[in-house]
CSV table of C-alpha atoms and ligand atoms in Angstrom, one decimal:
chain,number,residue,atom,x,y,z
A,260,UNK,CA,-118.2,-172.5,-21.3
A,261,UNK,CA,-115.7,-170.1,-20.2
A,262,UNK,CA,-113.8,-172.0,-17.0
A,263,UNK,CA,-111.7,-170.3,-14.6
A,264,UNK,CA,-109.6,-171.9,-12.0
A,265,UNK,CA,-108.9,-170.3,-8.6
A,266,UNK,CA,-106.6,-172.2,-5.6
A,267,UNK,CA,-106.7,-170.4,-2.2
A,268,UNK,CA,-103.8,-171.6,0.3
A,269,UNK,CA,-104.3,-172.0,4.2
A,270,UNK,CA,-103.6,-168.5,5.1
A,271,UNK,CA,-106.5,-167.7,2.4
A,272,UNK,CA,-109.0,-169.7,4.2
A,273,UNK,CA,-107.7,-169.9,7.9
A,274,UNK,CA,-111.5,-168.2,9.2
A,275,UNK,CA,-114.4,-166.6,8.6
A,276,UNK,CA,-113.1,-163.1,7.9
A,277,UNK,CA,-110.4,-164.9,5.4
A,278,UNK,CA,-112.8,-166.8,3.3
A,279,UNK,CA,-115.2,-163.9,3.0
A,280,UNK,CA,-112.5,-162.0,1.0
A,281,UNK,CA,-112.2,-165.7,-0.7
A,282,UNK,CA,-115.9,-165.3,-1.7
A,283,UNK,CA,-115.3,-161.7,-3.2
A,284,UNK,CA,-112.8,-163.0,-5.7
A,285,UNK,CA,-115.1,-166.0,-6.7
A,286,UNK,CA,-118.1,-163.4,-6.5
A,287,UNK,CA,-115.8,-161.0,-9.2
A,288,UNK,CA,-115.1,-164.0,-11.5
A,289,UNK,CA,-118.6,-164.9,-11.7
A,290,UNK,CA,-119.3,-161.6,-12.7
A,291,UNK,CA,-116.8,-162.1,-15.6
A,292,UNK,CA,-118.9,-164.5,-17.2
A,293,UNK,CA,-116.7,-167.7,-15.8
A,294,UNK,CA,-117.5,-170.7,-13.8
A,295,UNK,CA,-115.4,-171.1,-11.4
A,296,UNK,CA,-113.6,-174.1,-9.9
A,297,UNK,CA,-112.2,-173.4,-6.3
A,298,UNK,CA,-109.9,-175.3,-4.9
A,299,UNK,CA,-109.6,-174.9,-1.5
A,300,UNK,CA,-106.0,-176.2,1.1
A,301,UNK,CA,-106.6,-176.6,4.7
A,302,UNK,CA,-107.2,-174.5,6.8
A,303,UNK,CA,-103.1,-172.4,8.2
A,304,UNK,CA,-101.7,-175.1,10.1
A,305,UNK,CA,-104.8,-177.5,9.9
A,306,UNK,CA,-102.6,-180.3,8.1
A,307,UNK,CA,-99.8,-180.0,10.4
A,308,UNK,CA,-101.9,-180.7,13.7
A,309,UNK,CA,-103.7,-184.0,11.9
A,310,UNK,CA,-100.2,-185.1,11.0
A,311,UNK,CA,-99.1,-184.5,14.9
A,312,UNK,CA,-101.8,-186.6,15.7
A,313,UNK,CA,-100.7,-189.6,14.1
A,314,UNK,CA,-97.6,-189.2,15.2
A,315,UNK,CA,-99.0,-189.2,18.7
A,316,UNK,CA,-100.8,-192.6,18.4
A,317,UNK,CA,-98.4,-194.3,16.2
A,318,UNK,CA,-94.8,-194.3,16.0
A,319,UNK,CA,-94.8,-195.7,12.5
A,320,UNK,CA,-98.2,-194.7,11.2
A,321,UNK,CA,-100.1,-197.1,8.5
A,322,UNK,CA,-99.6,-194.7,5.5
A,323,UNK,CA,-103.2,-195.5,4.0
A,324,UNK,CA,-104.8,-194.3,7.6
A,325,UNK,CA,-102.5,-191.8,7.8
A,326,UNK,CA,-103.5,-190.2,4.7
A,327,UNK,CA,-106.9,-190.5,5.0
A,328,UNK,CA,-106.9,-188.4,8.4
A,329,UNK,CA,-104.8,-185.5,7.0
A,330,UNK,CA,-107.2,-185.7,3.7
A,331,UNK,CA,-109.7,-184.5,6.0
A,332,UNK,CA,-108.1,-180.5,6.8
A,333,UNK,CA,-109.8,-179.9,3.1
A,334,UNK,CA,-112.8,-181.2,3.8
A,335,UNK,CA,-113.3,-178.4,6.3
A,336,UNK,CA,-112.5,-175.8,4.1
A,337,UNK,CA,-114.7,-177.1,1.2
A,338,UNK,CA,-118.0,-177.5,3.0
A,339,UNK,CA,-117.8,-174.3,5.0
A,340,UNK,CA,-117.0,-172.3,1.8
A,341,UNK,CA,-119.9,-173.6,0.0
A,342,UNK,CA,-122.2,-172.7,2.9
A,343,UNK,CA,-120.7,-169.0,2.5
A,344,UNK,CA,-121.4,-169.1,-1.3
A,345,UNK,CA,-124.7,-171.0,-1.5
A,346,UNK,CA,-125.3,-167.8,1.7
A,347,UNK,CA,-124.7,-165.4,-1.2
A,348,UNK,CA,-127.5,-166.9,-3.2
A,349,UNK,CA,-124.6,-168.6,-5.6
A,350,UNK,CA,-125.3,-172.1,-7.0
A,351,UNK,CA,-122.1,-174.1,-5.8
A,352,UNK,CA,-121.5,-177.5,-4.0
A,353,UNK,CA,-118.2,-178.8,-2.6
A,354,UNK,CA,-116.5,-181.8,-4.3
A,355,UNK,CA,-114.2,-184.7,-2.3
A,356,UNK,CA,-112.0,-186.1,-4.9
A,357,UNK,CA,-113.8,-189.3,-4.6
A,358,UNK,CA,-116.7,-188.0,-5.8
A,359,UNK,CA,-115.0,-187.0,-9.1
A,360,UNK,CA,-113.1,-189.0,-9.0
A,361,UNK,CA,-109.0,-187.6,-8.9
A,362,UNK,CA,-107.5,-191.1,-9.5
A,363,UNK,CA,-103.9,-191.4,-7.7
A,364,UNK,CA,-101.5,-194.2,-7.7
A,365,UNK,CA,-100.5,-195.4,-4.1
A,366,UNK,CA,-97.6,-193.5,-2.8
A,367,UNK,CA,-99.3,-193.0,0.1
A,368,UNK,CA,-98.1,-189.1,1.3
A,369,UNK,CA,-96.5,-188.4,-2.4
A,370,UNK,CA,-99.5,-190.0,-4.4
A,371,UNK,CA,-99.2,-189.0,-8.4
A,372,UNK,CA,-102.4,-188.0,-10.3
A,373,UNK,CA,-102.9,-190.5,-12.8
A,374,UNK,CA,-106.6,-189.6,-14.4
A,375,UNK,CA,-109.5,-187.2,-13.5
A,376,UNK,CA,-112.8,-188.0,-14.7
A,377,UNK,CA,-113.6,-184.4,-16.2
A,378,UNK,CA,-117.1,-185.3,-17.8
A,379,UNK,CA,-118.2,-185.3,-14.3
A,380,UNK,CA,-116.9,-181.9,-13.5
A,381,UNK,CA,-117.9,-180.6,-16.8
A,382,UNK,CA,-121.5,-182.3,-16.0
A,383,UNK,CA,-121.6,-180.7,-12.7
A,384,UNK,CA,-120.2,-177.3,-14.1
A,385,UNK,CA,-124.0,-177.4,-16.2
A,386,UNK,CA,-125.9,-177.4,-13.0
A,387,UNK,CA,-123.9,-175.5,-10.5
A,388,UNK,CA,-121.7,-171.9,-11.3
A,389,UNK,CA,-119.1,-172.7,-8.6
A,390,UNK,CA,-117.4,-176.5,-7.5
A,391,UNK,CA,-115.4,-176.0,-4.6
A,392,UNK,CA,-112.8,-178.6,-4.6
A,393,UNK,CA,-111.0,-180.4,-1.9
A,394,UNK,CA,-106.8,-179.6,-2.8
A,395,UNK,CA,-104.1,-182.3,-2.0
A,396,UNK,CA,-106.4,-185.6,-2.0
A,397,UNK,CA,-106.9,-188.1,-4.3
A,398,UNK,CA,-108.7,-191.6,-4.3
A,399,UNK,CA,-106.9,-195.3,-5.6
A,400,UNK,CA,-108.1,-197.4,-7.9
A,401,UNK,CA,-109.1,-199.7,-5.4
A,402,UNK,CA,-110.9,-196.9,-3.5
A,403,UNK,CA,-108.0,-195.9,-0.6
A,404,UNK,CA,-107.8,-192.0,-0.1
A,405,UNK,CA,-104.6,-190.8,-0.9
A,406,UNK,CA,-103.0,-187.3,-0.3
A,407,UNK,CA,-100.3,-185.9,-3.2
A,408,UNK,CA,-97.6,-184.4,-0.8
A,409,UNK,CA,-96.9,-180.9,1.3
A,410,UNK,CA,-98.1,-178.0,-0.6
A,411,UNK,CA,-100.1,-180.8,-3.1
A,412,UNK,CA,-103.3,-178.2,-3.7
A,413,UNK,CA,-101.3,-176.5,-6.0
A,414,UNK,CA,-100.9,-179.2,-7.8
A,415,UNK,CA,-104.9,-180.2,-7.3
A,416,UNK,CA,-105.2,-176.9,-9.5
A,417,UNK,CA,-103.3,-176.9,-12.1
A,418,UNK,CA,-104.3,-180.6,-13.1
A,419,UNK,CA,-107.7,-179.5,-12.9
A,420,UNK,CA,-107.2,-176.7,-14.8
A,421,UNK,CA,-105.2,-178.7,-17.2
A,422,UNK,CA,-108.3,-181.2,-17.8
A,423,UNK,CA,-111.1,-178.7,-17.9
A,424,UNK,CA,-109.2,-176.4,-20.8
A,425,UNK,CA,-109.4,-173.6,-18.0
A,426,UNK,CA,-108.7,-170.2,-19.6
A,427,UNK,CA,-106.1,-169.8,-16.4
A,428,UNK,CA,-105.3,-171.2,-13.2
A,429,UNK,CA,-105.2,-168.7,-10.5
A,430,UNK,CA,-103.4,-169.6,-7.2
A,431,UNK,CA,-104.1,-167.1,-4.4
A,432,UNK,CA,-101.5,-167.2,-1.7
A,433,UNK,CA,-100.2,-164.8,1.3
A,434,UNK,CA,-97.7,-163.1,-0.7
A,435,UNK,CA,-98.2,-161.6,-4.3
A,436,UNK,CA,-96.3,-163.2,-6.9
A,437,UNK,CA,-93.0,-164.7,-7.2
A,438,UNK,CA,-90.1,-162.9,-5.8
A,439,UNK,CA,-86.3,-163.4,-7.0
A,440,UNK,CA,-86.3,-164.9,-3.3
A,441,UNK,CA,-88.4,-165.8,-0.5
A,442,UNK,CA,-89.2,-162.0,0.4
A,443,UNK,CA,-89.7,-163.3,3.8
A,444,UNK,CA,-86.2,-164.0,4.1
A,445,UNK,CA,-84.6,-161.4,2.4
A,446,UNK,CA,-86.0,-157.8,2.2
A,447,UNK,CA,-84.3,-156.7,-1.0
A,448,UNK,CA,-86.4,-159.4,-3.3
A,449,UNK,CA,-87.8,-158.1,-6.0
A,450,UNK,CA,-91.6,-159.8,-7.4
A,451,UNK,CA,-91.6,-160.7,-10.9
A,452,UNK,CA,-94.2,-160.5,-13.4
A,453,UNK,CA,-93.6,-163.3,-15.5
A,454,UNK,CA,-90.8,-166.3,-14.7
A,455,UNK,CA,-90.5,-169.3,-17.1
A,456,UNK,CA,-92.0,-172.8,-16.7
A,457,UNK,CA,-88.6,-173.9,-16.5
A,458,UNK,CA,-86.8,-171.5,-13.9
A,459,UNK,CA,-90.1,-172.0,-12.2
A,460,UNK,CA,-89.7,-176.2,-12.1
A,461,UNK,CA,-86.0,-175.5,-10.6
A,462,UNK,CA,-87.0,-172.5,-8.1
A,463,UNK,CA,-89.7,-175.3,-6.4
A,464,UNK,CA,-87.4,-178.1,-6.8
A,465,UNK,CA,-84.6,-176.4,-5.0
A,466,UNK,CA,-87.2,-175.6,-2.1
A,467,UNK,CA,-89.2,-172.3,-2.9
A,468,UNK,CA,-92.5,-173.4,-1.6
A,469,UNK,CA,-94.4,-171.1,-3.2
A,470,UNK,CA,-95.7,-173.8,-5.7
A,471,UNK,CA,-95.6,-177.3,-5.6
A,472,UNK,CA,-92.8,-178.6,-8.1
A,473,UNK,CA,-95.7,-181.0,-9.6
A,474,UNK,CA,-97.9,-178.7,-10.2
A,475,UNK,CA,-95.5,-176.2,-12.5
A,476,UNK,CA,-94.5,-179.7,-14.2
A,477,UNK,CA,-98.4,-179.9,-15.1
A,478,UNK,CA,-98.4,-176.5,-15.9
A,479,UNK,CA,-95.7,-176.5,-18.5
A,480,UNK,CA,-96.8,-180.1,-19.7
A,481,UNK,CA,-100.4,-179.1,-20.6
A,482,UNK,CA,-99.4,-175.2,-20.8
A,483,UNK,CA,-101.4,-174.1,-18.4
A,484,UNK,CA,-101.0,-170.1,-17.8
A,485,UNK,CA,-100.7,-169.8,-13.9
A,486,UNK,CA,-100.8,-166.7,-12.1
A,487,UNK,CA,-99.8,-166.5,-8.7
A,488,UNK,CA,-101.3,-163.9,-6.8
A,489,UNK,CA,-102.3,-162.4,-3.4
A,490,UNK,CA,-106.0,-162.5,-1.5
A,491,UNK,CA,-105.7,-159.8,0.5
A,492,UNK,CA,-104.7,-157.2,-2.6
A,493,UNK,CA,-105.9,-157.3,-6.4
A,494,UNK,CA,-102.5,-156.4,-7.6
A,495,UNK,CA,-101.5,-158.4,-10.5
A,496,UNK,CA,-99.1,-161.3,-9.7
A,497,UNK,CA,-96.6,-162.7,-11.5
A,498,UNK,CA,-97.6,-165.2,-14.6
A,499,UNK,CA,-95.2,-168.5,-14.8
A,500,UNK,CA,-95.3,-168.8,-18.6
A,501,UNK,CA,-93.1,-170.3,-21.3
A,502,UNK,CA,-89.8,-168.8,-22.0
A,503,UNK,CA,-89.4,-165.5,-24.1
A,504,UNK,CA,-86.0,-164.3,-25.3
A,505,UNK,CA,-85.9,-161.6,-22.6
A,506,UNK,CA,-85.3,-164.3,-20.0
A,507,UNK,CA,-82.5,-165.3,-21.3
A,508,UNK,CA,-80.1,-161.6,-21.2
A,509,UNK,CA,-80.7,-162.2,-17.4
A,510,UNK,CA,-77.9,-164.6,-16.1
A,511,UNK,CA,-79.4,-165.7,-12.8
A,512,UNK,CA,-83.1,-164.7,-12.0
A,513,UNK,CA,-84.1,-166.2,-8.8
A,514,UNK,CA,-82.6,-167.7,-5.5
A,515,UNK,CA,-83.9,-170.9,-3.4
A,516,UNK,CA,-83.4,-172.3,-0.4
A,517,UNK,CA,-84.5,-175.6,1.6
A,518,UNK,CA,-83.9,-176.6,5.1
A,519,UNK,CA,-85.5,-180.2,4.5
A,520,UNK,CA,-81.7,-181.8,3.9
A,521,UNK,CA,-79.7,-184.2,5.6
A,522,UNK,CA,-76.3,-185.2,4.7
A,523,UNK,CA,-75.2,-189.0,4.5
A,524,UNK,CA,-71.6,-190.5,4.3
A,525,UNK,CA,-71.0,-194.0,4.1
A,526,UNK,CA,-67.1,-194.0,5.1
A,527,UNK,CA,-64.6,-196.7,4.3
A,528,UNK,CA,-66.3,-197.9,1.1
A,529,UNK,CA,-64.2,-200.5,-1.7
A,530,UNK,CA,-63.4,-198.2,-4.5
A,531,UNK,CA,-64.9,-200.7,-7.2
A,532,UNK,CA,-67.1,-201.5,-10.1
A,533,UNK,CA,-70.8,-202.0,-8.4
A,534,UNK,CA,-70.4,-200.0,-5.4
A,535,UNK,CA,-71.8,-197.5,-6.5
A,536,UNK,CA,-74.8,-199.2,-7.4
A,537,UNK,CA,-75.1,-201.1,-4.7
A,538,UNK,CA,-75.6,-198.0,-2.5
A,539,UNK,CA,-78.0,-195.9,-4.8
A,540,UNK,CA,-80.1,-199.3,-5.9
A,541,UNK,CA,-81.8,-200.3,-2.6
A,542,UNK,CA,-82.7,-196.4,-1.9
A,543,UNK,CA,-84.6,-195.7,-5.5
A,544,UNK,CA,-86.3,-199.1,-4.3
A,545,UNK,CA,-86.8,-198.1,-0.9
A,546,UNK,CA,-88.5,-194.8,-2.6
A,547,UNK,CA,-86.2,-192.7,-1.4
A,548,UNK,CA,-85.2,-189.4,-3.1
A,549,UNK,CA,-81.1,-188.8,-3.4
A,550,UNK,CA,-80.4,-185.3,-4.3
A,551,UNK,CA,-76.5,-184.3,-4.2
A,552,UNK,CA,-73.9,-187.2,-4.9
A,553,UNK,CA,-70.3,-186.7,-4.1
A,554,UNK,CA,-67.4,-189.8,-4.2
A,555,UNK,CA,-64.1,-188.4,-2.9
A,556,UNK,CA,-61.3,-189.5,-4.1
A,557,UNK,CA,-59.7,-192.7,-3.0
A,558,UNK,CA,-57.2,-193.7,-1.0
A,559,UNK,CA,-55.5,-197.2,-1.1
A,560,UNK,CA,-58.8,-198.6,-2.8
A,561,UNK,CA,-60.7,-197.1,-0.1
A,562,UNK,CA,-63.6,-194.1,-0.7
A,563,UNK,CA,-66.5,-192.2,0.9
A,564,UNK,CA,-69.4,-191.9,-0.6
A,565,UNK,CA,-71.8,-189.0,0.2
A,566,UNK,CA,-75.3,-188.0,-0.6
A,567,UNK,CA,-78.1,-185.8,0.6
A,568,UNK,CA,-81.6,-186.8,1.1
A,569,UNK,CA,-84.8,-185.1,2.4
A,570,UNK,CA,-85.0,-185.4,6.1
A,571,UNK,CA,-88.5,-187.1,6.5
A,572,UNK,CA,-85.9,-189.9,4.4
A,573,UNK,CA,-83.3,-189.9,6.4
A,574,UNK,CA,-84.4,-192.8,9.3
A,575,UNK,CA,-85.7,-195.2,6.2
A,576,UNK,CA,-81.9,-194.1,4.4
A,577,UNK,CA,-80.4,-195.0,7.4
A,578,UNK,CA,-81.9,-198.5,8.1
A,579,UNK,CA,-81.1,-199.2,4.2
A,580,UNK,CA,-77.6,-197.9,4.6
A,581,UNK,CA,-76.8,-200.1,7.2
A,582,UNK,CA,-77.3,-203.2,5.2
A,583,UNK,CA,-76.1,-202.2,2.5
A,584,UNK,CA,-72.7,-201.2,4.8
A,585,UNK,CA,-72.8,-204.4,6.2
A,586,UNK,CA,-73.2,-206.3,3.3
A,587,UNK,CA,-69.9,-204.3,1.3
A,588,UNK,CA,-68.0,-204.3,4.5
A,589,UNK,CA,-67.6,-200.2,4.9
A,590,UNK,CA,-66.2,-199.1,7.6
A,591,UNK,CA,-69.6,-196.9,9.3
A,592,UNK,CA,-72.5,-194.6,7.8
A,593,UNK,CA,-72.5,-191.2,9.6
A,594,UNK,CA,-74.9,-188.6,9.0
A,595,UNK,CA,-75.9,-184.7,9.4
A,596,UNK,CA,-79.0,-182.8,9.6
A,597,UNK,CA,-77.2,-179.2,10.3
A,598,UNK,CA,-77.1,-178.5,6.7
A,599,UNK,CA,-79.3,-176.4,4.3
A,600,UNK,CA,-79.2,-176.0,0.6
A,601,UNK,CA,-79.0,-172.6,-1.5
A,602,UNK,CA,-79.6,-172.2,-5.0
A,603,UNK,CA,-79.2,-169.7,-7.8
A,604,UNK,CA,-81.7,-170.4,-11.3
A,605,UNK,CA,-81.6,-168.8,-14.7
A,606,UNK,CA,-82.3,-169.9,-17.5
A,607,UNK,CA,-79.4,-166.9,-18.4
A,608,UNK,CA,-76.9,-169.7,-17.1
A,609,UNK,CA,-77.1,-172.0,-20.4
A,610,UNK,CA,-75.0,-169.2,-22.5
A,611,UNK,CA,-73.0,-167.6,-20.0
A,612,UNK,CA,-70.5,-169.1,-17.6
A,613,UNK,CA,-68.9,-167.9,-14.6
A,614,UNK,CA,-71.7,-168.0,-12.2
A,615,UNK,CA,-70.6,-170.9,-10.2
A,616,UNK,CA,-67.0,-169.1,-9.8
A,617,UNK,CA,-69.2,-166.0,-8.7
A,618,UNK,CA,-71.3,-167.6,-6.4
A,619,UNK,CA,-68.4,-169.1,-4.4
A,620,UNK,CA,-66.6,-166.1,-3.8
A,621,UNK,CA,-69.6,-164.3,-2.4
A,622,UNK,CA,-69.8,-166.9,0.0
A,623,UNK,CA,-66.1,-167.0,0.8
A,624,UNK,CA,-66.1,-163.4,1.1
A,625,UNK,CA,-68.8,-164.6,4.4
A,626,UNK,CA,-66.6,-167.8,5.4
A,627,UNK,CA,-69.5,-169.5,4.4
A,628,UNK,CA,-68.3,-173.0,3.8
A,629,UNK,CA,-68.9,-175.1,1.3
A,630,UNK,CA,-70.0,-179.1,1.7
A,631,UNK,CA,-71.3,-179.8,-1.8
A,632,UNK,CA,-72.4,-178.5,-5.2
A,633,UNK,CA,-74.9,-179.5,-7.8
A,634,UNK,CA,-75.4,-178.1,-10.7
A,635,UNK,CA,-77.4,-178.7,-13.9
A,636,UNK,CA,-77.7,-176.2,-17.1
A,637,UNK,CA,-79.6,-173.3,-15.7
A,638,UNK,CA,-79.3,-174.0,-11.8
A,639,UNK,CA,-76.3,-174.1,-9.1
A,640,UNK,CA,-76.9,-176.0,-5.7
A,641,UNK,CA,-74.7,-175.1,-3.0
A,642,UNK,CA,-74.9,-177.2,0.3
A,643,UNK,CA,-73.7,-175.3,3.5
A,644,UNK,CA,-74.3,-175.4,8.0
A,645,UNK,CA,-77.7,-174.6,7.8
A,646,UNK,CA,-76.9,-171.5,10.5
A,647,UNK,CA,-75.9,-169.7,7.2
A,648,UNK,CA,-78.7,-170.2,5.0
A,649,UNK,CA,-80.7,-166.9,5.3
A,650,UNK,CA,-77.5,-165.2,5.1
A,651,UNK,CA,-76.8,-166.7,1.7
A,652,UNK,CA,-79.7,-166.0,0.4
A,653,UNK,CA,-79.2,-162.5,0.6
A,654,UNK,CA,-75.6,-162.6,-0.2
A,655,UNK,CA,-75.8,-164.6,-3.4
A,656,UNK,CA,-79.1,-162.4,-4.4
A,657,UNK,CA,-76.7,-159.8,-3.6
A,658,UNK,CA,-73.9,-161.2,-5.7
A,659,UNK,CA,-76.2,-162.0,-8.8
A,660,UNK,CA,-77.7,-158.0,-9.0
A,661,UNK,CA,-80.9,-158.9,-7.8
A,662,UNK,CA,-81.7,-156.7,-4.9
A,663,UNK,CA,-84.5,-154.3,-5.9
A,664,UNK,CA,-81.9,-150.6,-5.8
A,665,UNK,CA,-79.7,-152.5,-8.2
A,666,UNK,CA,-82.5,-153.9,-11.0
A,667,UNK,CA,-84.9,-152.3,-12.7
B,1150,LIG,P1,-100.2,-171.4,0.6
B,1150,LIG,O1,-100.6,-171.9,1.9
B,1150,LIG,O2,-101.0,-170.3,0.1
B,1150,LIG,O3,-100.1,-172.5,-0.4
B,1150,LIG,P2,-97.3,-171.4,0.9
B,1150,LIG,O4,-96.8,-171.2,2.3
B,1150,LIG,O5,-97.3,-172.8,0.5
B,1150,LIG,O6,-98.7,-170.8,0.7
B,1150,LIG,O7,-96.4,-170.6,-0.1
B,1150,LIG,C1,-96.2,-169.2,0.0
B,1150,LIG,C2,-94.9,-168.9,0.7
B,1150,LIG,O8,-93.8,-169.3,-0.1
B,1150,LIG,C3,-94.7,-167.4,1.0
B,1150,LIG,O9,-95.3,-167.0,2.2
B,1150,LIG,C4,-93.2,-167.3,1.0
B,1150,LIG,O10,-92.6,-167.2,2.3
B,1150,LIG,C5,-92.7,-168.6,0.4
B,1150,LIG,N1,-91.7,-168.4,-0.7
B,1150,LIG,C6,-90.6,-169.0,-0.9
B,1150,LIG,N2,-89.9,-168.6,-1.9
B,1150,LIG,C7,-90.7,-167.7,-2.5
B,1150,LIG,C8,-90.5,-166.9,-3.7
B,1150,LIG,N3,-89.4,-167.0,-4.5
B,1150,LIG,N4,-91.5,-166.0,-4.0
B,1150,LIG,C9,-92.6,-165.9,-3.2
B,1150,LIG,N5,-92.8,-166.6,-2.1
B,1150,LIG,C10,-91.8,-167.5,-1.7
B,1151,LIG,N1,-102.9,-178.8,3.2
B,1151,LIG,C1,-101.8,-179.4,2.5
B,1151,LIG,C2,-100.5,-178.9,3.2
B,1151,LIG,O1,-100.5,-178.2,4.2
B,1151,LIG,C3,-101.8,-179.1,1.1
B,1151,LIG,C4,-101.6,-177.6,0.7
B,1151,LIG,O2,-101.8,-176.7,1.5
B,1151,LIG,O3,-101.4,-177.4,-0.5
B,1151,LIG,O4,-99.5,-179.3,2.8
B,1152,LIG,MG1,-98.6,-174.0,-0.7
């Protein structure tokens, strides 16, 4: 059994008009000799008003509820595509991850795939030519609907594809491929047709939303050939694949950015053994995410410490901080949400050095100031005023050759 996987985002399915192209490209992979399983998002801005809606009955919404009302977005989408196929005289059904069932642990709103029962699918893929999935939910061991974070269908995909030994997982979005940069942002970005699993992993971890971090780290786990690719053309996309030798001659290959930072300082902090720890501990146990790190240097026994964190974090960091400050006597925790993060990614970087020095001075060259840096072998994280950020995409893609009159 030849098995194809195709994910359609929530631009792809917003209406009727939308998911009757959908239906084409299922209609043209059937015709390939595949079956297909679809896995369908909500509906464009679907998820967004069910989270409102909890927001507006609950300050603090039970996570388990709340998950199981945004679960349902997907739900639309799945029935109301089957009706269109099963229309078109195709044999297809829609599928709740329940039904399979997509096991998840319990992080309620981040929930991690942990098993999926692919006899089932594989049974149902006998009877039926198309299974039209629900994206983004899963289902607990003790039966609780779970959802696996913003953008999560992706992810929904590429584990199913990973399972069922599909030939290739397709994901269908409102742009057509992967760009050096978000080419909303910046006009000059260039799409490429191939990127590697690793530049990939660090262009969605530094905030390209274009695919869900977990699902590239699926991808390149189970090496799963995805191709990202647009609905409304049949252009080919770009394929995220495993590094070739090519890759490597190109120093920096993509740039990222992501609003969803907030800055932290805890001021006034004992310079000594433990502190450190005492900080970082009750936040990895409160869940919570810490990205950038910087300790300044201290004065008289005395330090700051300062980290960034996402901002849906930031009231839970600061509750935890505030303990934690009163418990090491520091002097106050302040904190910052005017800040954005820009990245450069290459895989290029592991050989070559210079890039951070080159990346500064394009941003001096703007005033652009810098707050913090992170790097890692084939990645450079700048964090600046959030005014800035567009700007620095298109300066650093700028700096690093990438704008489409200077490439290939
Ligand atoms: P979907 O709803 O189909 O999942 P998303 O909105 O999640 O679509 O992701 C597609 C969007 O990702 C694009 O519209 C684009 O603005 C953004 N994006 C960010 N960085 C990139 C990049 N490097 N290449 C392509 N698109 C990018
Ligand atoms: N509907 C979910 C979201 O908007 C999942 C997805 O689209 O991938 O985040
Ligand atoms: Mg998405």
């Amino acid at each position: 059994m030849r098995i194809l996987v195709q994910k359609f985002g929530g631009t792809s399915v917003a209406d009727l008009e939308c998911q009757k192209r959908v239906r084409e490209k299922v209609l043209a992979a059937l015709n390939h000799g595949y079956k297909v399983v679809v896995v369908l998002s909500a509906r464009a801005g679907e998820t967004n008003r069910l989270l409102a809606l909890a927001e507006e009955w609950s300050k603090t919404p039970d996570l388990a509820e709340r998950d199981s009302l945004v679960s349902i977005g997907e739900q639309v989408s799945i029935t109301l595509f089957a009706m269109l196929l099963k229309d078109a005289g195709v044999k297809a059904r829609s599928v709740l991850a329940f039904q399979i069932p997509l096991v998840t642990g319990n992080e309620y709103g981040e929930a991690r795939i942990q098993s999926i029962n692919s006899d089932w699918l594989h049974a149902e893929l006998e009877k039926y030519e198309v299974l039209v999935v629900a994206g983004f939910q899963g289902i607990t061991d003790d039966g609780k609907i779970t959802t696996l974070g913003r953008g999560g269908s992706d992810t929904s995909a590429v584990a199913l594809a990973a399972v069922l030994h599909a030939e290739q997982c397709e994901i269908y979005t409102d742009v057509d491929g992967v760009y050096t940069t978000d080419p909303r942002v910046c006009s000059q970005a260039r799409k490429m047709r191939t990127i590697a699993y690793d530049e990939m992993l660090e262009m969605s971890s530094m905030g390209a939303k274009v695919l869900h971090i977990r699902s590239v780290e699926f991808a390149k786990k189970y090496k799963v050939p995805v191709h990202v690719r647009s609905t409304f053309t049949d252009d080919p996309g770009t394929v995220v694949t495993q590094e070739d030798s090519s890759m490597e001659a190109v120093l920096v290959s993509g740039i990222a950015y992501d609003r969803d930072q907030a800055r932290v300082t805890m001021r006034g902090v004992p310079d000594q053994p433990g502190v450190a720890a005492a900080i970082f501990g009750p936040l990895s146990e409160g869940g919570v995410l810490v990205d950038m790190i910087v300790q300044n240097t201290s004065r008289d026994g005395i330090t700051d410490m300062t980290f960034t964190v996402s901002r849906k974090d930031l009231a839970k960091t600061l509750e935890i901080m505030q303990k934690v400050s009163d418990g090491i006597n520091a002097r106050e925790v302040i904190h910052d949400t005017n800040v954005a993060k820009v990245s450069a990614i290459g895989v290029g970087m592991r050989n070559h050095s210079g890039v951070a020095a080159r990346a500064f001075a394009a941003l001096q060259k703007e005033n652009i100031n810098i707050m913090m840096i992170s790097t890692s072998e084939i990645k450079i994280g700048i964090l600046i005023e959030e005014k800035y950020v567009e700007l620095a995409v298109r300066i650093l893609h700028e700096a690093f050759g990438l704008d489409w009159d200077m490439g290939d």
